[in-house]
Structures are given as structure tokens and as C-alpha cells.
């Protein structure tokens, strides 16, 4: 594996869309006791459900700590590859490489990772094991690796259509805990050069109470070039209403890199999902403080789905809108089976199915 110090787009590389063909998917076996209730047992069952569906149509590589290898091996099918790797938590979207391709080979980008805001408003310390994973994964895949560690970025904060357009949120990328010395224009330039992007669509915000500073992958996602789903509520008393409306206004008044208007499909939100006393009791404290408070609203959204080669894996919350979310996504992805998975035990950790996955584009 070579470490590269050039810019991917200058070398002819760009980030493909998630709906392009994959070689596989990277995930991390959950273990952190202040993220996952009761020793992560329920979370492991939910992760295993997700893994089994993805593994039907692409290779799944699961990183497990030395102590967790036996648990992962006993709960996962034989066709899943498990590699031993230390991690601080289990958010592959944010700590695995972002892969770029030139059409024949793939390379990984190793961004800086500081647990969603470092000492300013990050979610844990230390995060050094997570921050080393992108490079180690490039090594194990024999993919050359772009060193972009001086720029803090998580995969959950960007979505691309693979045709030159990138979606992100100001709340996240302009947050003070990430790249406080860079202007919005400098951040744009960095994204364009690294990911092969011509146009960036900046939404102002994401999902209410999203502790990642409102990642894009919980509020809005491309389903095809020129088409997105947007998390939506009609309840004007919900603080999410004004947030989703502001995103809609931006999306309806812009065009993508190819000059196309954006077709917006509203994906209804579940009713507010709040953590219970019992769930909080199963979480360890972090530095003597609880990580969640009973009754706290979690950032639940159906937009946090993963697009695999033959399926779309969509979170379910035991809500009246679960079926409607599946029906809408089935219409938008006619060539894939939309599979719902009960995801409350992933949501308790602070993210969802998209956040625990990172696709590896197809390579020959
Ligand atoms: O949403 C994500 N991409 C990650 C969520 C991290 C939450 C940590 N508690």
C-alpha cells in the first residue's frame, strides 16, 4: 500500500454514488459499553441482521477487536470475513476510508477523525484507534491511501450522486469542532479536489438532536442522479418541521452539477423515538457522566438506509410509518428488495444503518 499526498481528483479519481455497484461493505462489531446498552448484546443482534442481508449481494468485512472476535464469529455467517482490528466504537461510515475510483482501481481516503468534534463538542476521548482504522483498512484491502488527516471529515457528513454533486449540511461541516480555521469556500475546495465534485449543495441542518452536528445521511440521500429522499414531518409543532422545510426550500431552488433540478421525495419520519429508563440503565457512564438521559429524543430517521447491490436496508422503529417508508423506497429502487430491520438498538448508539456501513466500490 502506498500513502499518497496528492489530491484524488488531480489523479483522475472520484467518489462513486452509493447506488453504483459495490465490491463490498465494511462494518465494525459493536462493543463500547457507554454507547450500546447491556454490553452491546442487543446491538450485536441488530448488526448481525443487517450484515446477513448485505452479505447476500456483496462481500461484508467486519472489524472486531481481539476480545470480540469469538462473539462476531459465532453470530455471523461463514461468508462474512472478520478481521481483527482495534476500534473505539463502531461507526464504519465515519472511520473507514471513503473510497474513490478511476474506473479500474480503487483508492481510500484517510480523513482526520476526532469523534465528531474533538475536545470542543466531540462524543468521546480518546479516539486514536478509530482514527487509525482507515489506513489499516486500506492496507488490508491492498488499496493505496490518500493522506487527508489534516482535514476532519466523517463519511456520514457527505452524500454524492457520483456525477459531480455532493450534499452536506452547514451545521456539521462548519461546526467549530472540525475545521475551525477553514472558511466555507476552503472546505468546498477541499471536497471538490478530494472527491471529484463540481457542485456542493449545502443544506443548513439535519435531524433534530442529532449528536453528529446533524450529518447529511440522516436527513437527505440520493436515490438516483437528480433525485433525493428528504426526512419529513407535517407536524408544524415539531422542531423538525422547520428544519426539514428549510432543506426542502434549498433543494427545490437549486440544480445539480449537470444542471438538473432536484426531484425531492418526502420520506415521513417516525413519531419521536425517546430512550427509556431501562435502556439508560444498561449504558455505562462516560467520565462519570451518563451518556443518555431517560426521555431524551433520539435522531430516528428512515433516511439512514444502506444501498447494497441487490437490496436497500431500511431502519424500522415499530412505528406506523415503518411500512410506508418501505413502500416509498421500494418505488424508488425498483431493482432492489427493500428490507426493513428493527433498528432501535442501533439508534440508541446515536446513529443508524447507514452510519454503521461503508461501501467499497467495485474493482476488477
Ligand atoms: O451517525 C453517525 N454517523 C455516527 C453516530 C455516532 C454516535 C456516537 N455516539
Coordinates of C-alpha atoms and ligand atoms in Angstrom, one line a residue:
X1 CA 0.0 0.0 0.0
X2 CA 1.3 3.4 -0.9
X3 CA 0.5 6.6 1.1
X4 CA -0.3 9.3 -1.3
X5 CA -0.1 13.1 -0.7
X6 CA -1.7 14.3 -3.9
X7 CA -5.3 15.2 -4.5
X8 CA -7.5 12.3 -5.8
X9 CA -9.3 14.4 -8.5
X10 CA -5.9 15.5 -9.9
X11 CA -5.1 11.8 -10.3
X12 CA -8.3 11.1 -12.1
X13 CA -10.2 9.6 -9.1
X14 CA -13.7 10.4 -7.9
X15 CA -16.2 9.1 -5.3
X16 CA -18.9 7.0 -6.9
X17 CA -22.6 7.1 -5.7
X18 CA -23.7 4.5 -3.1
X19 CA -26.2 3.1 -5.7
X20 CA -23.3 2.2 -8.0
X21 CA -22.1 -1.4 -8.0
X22 CA -20.1 -2.4 -4.8
X23 CA -17.4 -4.9 -4.2
X24 CA -18.4 -5.0 -0.6
X25 CA -19.1 -3.3 2.7
X26 CA -17.1 -2.6 5.9
X27 CA -18.6 -2.8 9.3
X28 CA -17.3 -2.9 12.9
X29 CA -18.5 -5.2 15.6
X30 CA -20.1 -3.1 18.5
X31 CA -18.5 -3.3 21.9
X32 CA -18.5 0.2 23.6
X33 CA -20.4 0.0 26.9
X34 CA -21.3 3.6 27.1
X35 CA -22.8 3.5 23.5
X36 CA -24.5 0.1 23.5
X37 CA -26.8 -1.0 26.3
X38 CA -26.2 -4.1 28.4
X39 CA -22.8 -5.0 26.9
X40 CA -23.9 -4.5 23.3
X41 CA -25.7 -7.8 23.1
X42 CA -28.9 -6.4 21.5
X43 CA -26.9 -4.1 19.3
X44 CA -24.9 -7.2 18.1
X45 CA -28.1 -9.0 17.2
X46 CA -29.2 -5.9 15.1
X47 CA -25.8 -5.5 13.5
X48 CA -25.9 -9.3 12.6
X49 CA -29.3 -8.9 10.9
X50 CA -28.0 -6.0 8.8
X51 CA -24.8 -7.9 7.9
X52 CA -26.8 -11.0 6.9
X53 CA -28.9 -9.1 4.4
X54 CA -25.9 -7.2 2.9
X55 CA -23.9 -10.3 2.6
X56 CA -26.4 -11.8 0.2
X57 CA -25.3 -9.5 -2.5
X58 CA -21.8 -8.2 -1.6
X59 CA -18.8 -9.1 0.5
X60 CA -19.0 -8.0 4.1
X61 CA -15.8 -7.4 6.1
X62 CA -16.3 -6.9 9.8
X63 CA -13.6 -5.5 12.0
X64 CA -13.7 -7.0 15.5
X65 CA -11.4 -6.3 18.5
X66 CA -9.2 -9.1 19.8
X67 CA -11.7 -9.7 22.7
X68 CA -14.7 -9.7 20.4
X69 CA -13.5 -12.0 17.6
X70 CA -15.3 -15.1 19.1
X71 CA -18.5 -13.3 19.6
X72 CA -18.5 -12.0 16.0
X73 CA -17.5 -15.3 14.5
X74 CA -20.3 -17.1 16.4
X75 CA -23.0 -14.7 15.4
X76 CA -22.1 -14.1 11.8
X77 CA -22.4 -16.4 8.7
X78 CA -19.4 -18.1 7.2
X79 CA -19.3 -15.9 4.1
X80 CA -18.6 -12.8 6.2
X81 CA -14.9 -12.0 6.6
X82 CA -13.8 -11.0 10.1
X83 CA -10.5 -9.2 10.6
X84 CA -9.1 -8.3 13.9
X85 CA -8.7 -4.6 14.4
X86 CA -8.9 -2.3 17.4
X87 CA -11.5 0.5 17.4
X88 CA -13.0 3.0 19.9
X89 CA -16.6 2.5 18.6
X90 CA -18.4 1.0 15.7
X91 CA -19.3 3.7 13.1
X92 CA -17.7 2.4 9.9
X93 CA -19.3 5.2 7.8
X94 CA -17.2 7.7 9.7
X95 CA -13.9 5.9 10.4
X96 CA -13.4 3.6 7.4
X97 CA -11.9 5.1 4.3
X98 CA -14.0 7.0 1.7
X99 CA -13.2 5.1 -1.5
X100 CA -12.6 6.8 -4.8
X101 CA -12.1 5.1 -8.2
X102 CA -10.7 6.0 -11.6
X103 CA -12.9 3.3 -13.2
X104 CA -10.4 0.5 -12.9
X105 CA -8.8 0.7 -9.4
X106 CA -10.0 2.0 -6.1
X107 CA -8.1 4.0 -3.5
X108 CA -9.1 5.0 0.0
X109 CA -9.1 8.5 1.6
X110 CA -7.9 8.7 5.2
X111 CA -9.6 11.7 6.7
X112 CA -8.9 13.1 10.1
X113 CA -11.4 11.7 12.7
X114 CA -11.9 13.4 16.1
X115 CA -15.1 11.7 17.4
X116 CA -17.5 14.3 15.9
X117 CA -15.9 17.5 17.3
X118 CA -12.8 16.7 19.3
X119 CA -12.3 18.5 22.6
X120 CA -14.9 21.1 21.6
X121 CA -18.0 19.0 21.3
X122 CA -16.8 15.5 20.5
X123 CA -18.6 12.5 21.9
X124 CA -15.7 10.6 23.5
X125 CA -12.0 10.8 24.1
X126 CA -9.6 9.2 23.1
X127 CA -10.4 8.4 19.5
X128 CA -7.0 7.4 18.3
X129 CA -7.9 3.7 17.5
X130 CA -10.8 4.9 15.3
X131 CA -8.6 7.4 13.6
X132 CA -6.1 4.7 12.6
X133 CA -8.8 2.4 11.0
X134 CA -9.0 4.0 7.5
X135 CA -5.3 3.5 6.9
X136 CA -5.3 -0.1 8.3
X137 CA -8.3 -1.0 6.1
X138 CA -6.6 0.3 3.0
X139 CA -3.7 -1.8 3.9
X140 CA -5.8 -4.9 4.4
X141 CA -7.5 -4.3 1.1
X142 CA -4.2 -3.5 -0.7
X143 CA -5.6 -0.1 -1.8
X144 CA -3.4 2.9 -2.0
X145 CA -4.3 5.5 0.6
X146 CA -4.6 9.3 0.3
X147 CA -3.4 11.0 3.5
X148 CA -6.0 13.7 4.2
X149 CA -5.7 13.5 8.0
X150 CA -5.2 17.3 8.3
X151 CA -8.9 17.7 7.3
X152 CA -11.6 16.4 9.7
X153 CA -14.4 14.7 7.9
X154 CA -16.8 11.8 8.6
X155 CA -18.4 9.8 5.8
X156 CA -21.8 10.4 7.3
X157 CA -21.5 14.1 6.6
X158 CA -21.4 13.7 2.7
X159 CA -23.5 12.1 0.1
X160 CA -22.7 12.1 -3.6
X161 CA -24.6 11.3 -6.8
X162 CA -21.4 10.1 -8.5
X163 CA -21.9 12.6 -11.2
X164 CA -20.3 15.6 -9.6
X165 CA -22.8 16.7 -7.0
X166 CA -22.3 16.5 -3.2
X167 CA -24.8 17.0 -0.5
X168 CA -23.8 18.2 3.0
X169 CA -25.0 20.3 6.0
X170 CA -23.6 23.6 7.2
X171 CA -24.4 22.6 10.8
X172 CA -21.9 19.8 10.6
X173 CA -19.2 20.9 8.2
X174 CA -19.0 24.4 9.5
X175 CA -19.1 23.3 13.2
X176 CA -16.4 24.6 15.4
X177 CA -15.1 21.2 16.5
X178 CA -14.0 20.1 13.0
X179 CA -12.0 22.5 10.8
X180 CA -12.4 25.9 12.6
X181 CA -9.6 27.5 10.6
X182 CA -11.1 26.8 7.2
X183 CA -13.7 29.0 5.5
X184 CA -16.8 27.6 3.8
X185 CA -15.0 28.3 0.5
X186 CA -11.9 26.5 1.5
X187 CA -14.0 23.5 2.7
X188 CA -15.7 23.4 -0.7
X189 CA -12.4 23.5 -2.5
X190 CA -11.2 20.5 -0.4
X191 CA -14.3 18.5 -1.1
X192 CA -14.1 19.2 -4.8
X193 CA -10.4 18.3 -5.1
X194 CA -10.6 15.1 -3.0
X195 CA -13.9 13.7 -4.2
X196 CA -14.1 14.8 -7.8
X197 CA -17.0 17.1 -7.2
X198 CA -18.2 20.1 -9.2
X199 CA -21.2 21.3 -7.2
X200 CA -21.9 21.2 -3.5
X201 CA -25.5 21.6 -2.2
X202 CA -25.4 22.9 1.3
X203 CA -28.4 22.2 3.5
X204 CA -28.5 24.3 6.6
X205 CA -29.3 21.5 9.1
X206 CA -30.2 17.8 9.6
X207 CA -32.2 15.9 12.1
X208 CA -33.2 17.4 15.4
X209 CA -31.0 16.3 18.3
X210 CA -28.5 14.5 16.0
X211 CA -25.3 14.4 18.1
X212 CA -23.1 14.3 15.0
X213 CA -23.9 18.0 14.5
X214 CA -26.6 16.9 12.0
X215 CA -25.0 14.6 9.5
X216 CA -26.5 14.7 6.0
X217 CA -27.0 10.9 6.0
X218 CA -29.9 11.1 8.5
X219 CA -31.8 13.9 6.6
X220 CA -31.3 13.5 2.9
X221 CA -29.9 10.9 0.5
X222 CA -29.5 10.5 -3.3
X223 CA -31.7 7.6 -4.7
X224 CA -30.6 8.3 -8.3
X225 CA -28.9 11.1 -10.2
X226 CA -31.1 14.2 -9.7
X227 CA -33.3 12.5 -7.1
X228 CA -33.2 12.6 -3.3
X229 CA -35.3 11.5 -0.3
X230 CA -35.8 14.0 2.4
X231 CA -36.9 13.2 6.0
X232 CA -40.2 14.9 6.5
X233 CA -42.9 15.6 9.1
X234 CA -46.2 17.5 8.5
X235 CA -46.3 18.3 12.3
X236 CA -45.7 22.1 12.4
X237 CA -45.3 21.9 16.2
X238 CA -42.3 19.5 15.9
X239 CA -38.9 21.4 15.8
X240 CA -38.0 19.1 12.9
X241 CA -40.7 20.7 10.7
X242 CA -38.8 24.0 10.3
X243 CA -35.6 22.1 9.8
X244 CA -36.9 19.8 7.0
X245 CA -38.8 22.7 5.4
X246 CA -35.6 24.7 5.2
X247 CA -33.9 21.8 3.4
X248 CA -36.9 21.4 1.0
X249 CA -36.7 25.1 0.1
X250 CA -33.0 24.8 -0.7
X251 CA -33.4 21.6 -2.7
X252 CA -36.3 22.9 -4.7
X253 CA -34.4 26.0 -5.7
X254 CA -31.2 24.5 -6.9
X255 CA -29.8 22.3 -9.6
X256 CA -27.1 19.6 -9.5
X257 CA -23.7 19.6 -11.2
X258 CA -25.3 18.6 -14.5
X259 CA -27.8 21.5 -14.3
X260 CA -30.8 19.2 -13.5
X261 CA -33.4 20.3 -11.0
X262 CA -33.6 18.0 -7.9
X263 CA -36.6 15.8 -7.6
X264 CA -37.4 15.6 -3.9
X265 CA -39.3 12.6 -2.4
X266 CA -40.5 13.2 1.1
X267 CA -39.8 10.2 3.4
X268 CA -42.0 10.5 6.5
X269 CA -40.4 10.4 9.9
X270 CA -41.4 8.1 12.7
X271 CA -43.1 9.7 15.7
X272 CA -40.4 10.9 18.2
X273 CA -38.4 7.9 19.5
X274 CA -37.2 8.5 23.1
X275 CA -34.8 6.4 25.2
X276 CA -36.3 4.7 28.2
X277 CA -35.1 4.5 31.8
X278 CA -34.3 0.8 31.4
X279 CA -32.2 1.4 28.3
X280 CA -30.3 4.2 30.0
X281 CA -29.7 1.8 33.0
X282 CA -27.9 -0.5 30.6
X283 CA -25.4 2.1 29.5
X284 CA -22.1 2.7 31.3
X285 CA -21.2 6.3 32.3
X286 CA -18.5 8.2 30.4
X287 CA -16.1 10.1 32.6
X288 CA -18.6 9.8 35.5
X289 CA -21.5 11.3 33.4
X290 CA -24.4 9.4 31.8
X291 CA -24.3 9.4 28.0
X292 CA -28.1 9.5 27.7
X293 CA -30.9 10.8 29.9
X294 CA -34.2 8.9 30.1
X295 CA -36.8 10.5 27.8
X296 CA -34.1 12.0 25.5
X297 CA -35.3 12.1 21.9
X298 CA -33.1 10.1 19.6
X299 CA -32.3 11.1 16.0
X300 CA -34.6 8.5 14.3
X301 CA -35.0 8.7 10.5
X302 CA -35.7 6.3 7.7
X303 CA -33.2 8.1 5.5
X304 CA -30.4 6.4 7.3
X305 CA -30.6 3.3 5.0
X306 CA -27.9 1.4 3.2
X307 CA -28.0 0.7 -0.5
X308 CA -26.5 -2.8 -1.2
X309 CA -26.1 -4.4 -4.6
X310 CA -29.5 -6.1 -4.5
X311 CA -31.2 -4.6 -1.5
X312 CA -31.8 -1.5 0.4
X313 CA -31.7 -2.0 4.2
X314 CA -34.0 0.5 6.0
X315 CA -34.3 1.1 9.7
X316 CA -37.6 0.3 11.4
X317 CA -38.8 1.7 14.7
X318 CA -42.1 -0.2 15.4
X319 CA -43.9 2.9 14.1
X320 CA -47.0 3.4 12.0
X321 CA -44.8 4.8 9.2
X322 CA -42.4 1.8 9.0
X323 CA -44.4 0.2 6.2
X324 CA -44.8 3.5 4.3
X325 CA -41.1 4.1 4.4
X326 CA -40.5 0.7 2.8
X327 CA -43.2 1.3 0.2
X328 CA -41.7 4.6 -0.8
X329 CA -38.2 3.2 -1.0
X330 CA -39.4 0.2 -3.0
X331 CA -40.9 2.5 -5.6
X332 CA -37.6 4.5 -5.8
X333 CA -35.4 1.4 -6.0
X334 CA -37.4 -0.9 -8.3
X335 CA -34.4 -3.3 -8.9
X336 CA -33.7 -3.9 -5.3
X337 CA -35.5 -5.5 -2.4
X338 CA -36.2 -3.1 0.4
X339 CA -35.6 -4.9 3.7
X340 CA -36.7 -3.4 7.0
X341 CA -34.7 -4.2 10.1
X342 CA -35.7 -3.2 13.7
X343 CA -33.1 -0.6 14.5
X344 CA -33.9 0.8 17.9
X345 CA -30.8 -0.9 19.3
X346 CA -28.6 0.7 16.7
X347 CA -30.3 4.1 17.2
X348 CA -29.5 4.1 21.0
X349 CA -25.8 4.3 20.0
X350 CA -26.6 7.6 18.2
X351 CA -26.7 6.6 14.5
X352 CA -28.3 4.0 12.3
X353 CA -27.8 1.5 9.5
X354 CA -26.1 3.9 7.1
X355 CA -23.8 5.0 9.9
X356 CA -22.5 1.5 10.6
X357 CA -21.7 0.7 7.0
X358 CA -19.1 1.9 4.4
X359 CA -19.3 0.6 0.9
X360 CA -16.3 -0.4 -1.1
X361 CA -16.9 0.3 -4.8
X362 CA -16.5 -2.5 -7.4
X363 CA -13.0 -3.0 -8.7
X364 CA -11.7 -5.6 -11.2
Ligands
LIG1 O1 -24.3 9.0 12.7 C1 -23.2 8.6 12.7 N1 -22.5 8.5 11.5 C2 -22.4 8.2 13.9 C3 -23.1 8.4 15.1 C4 -22.1 8.4 16.3 C5 -22.8 8.5 17.6 C6 -21.8 8.2 18.6 N2 -22.5 8.1 19.9

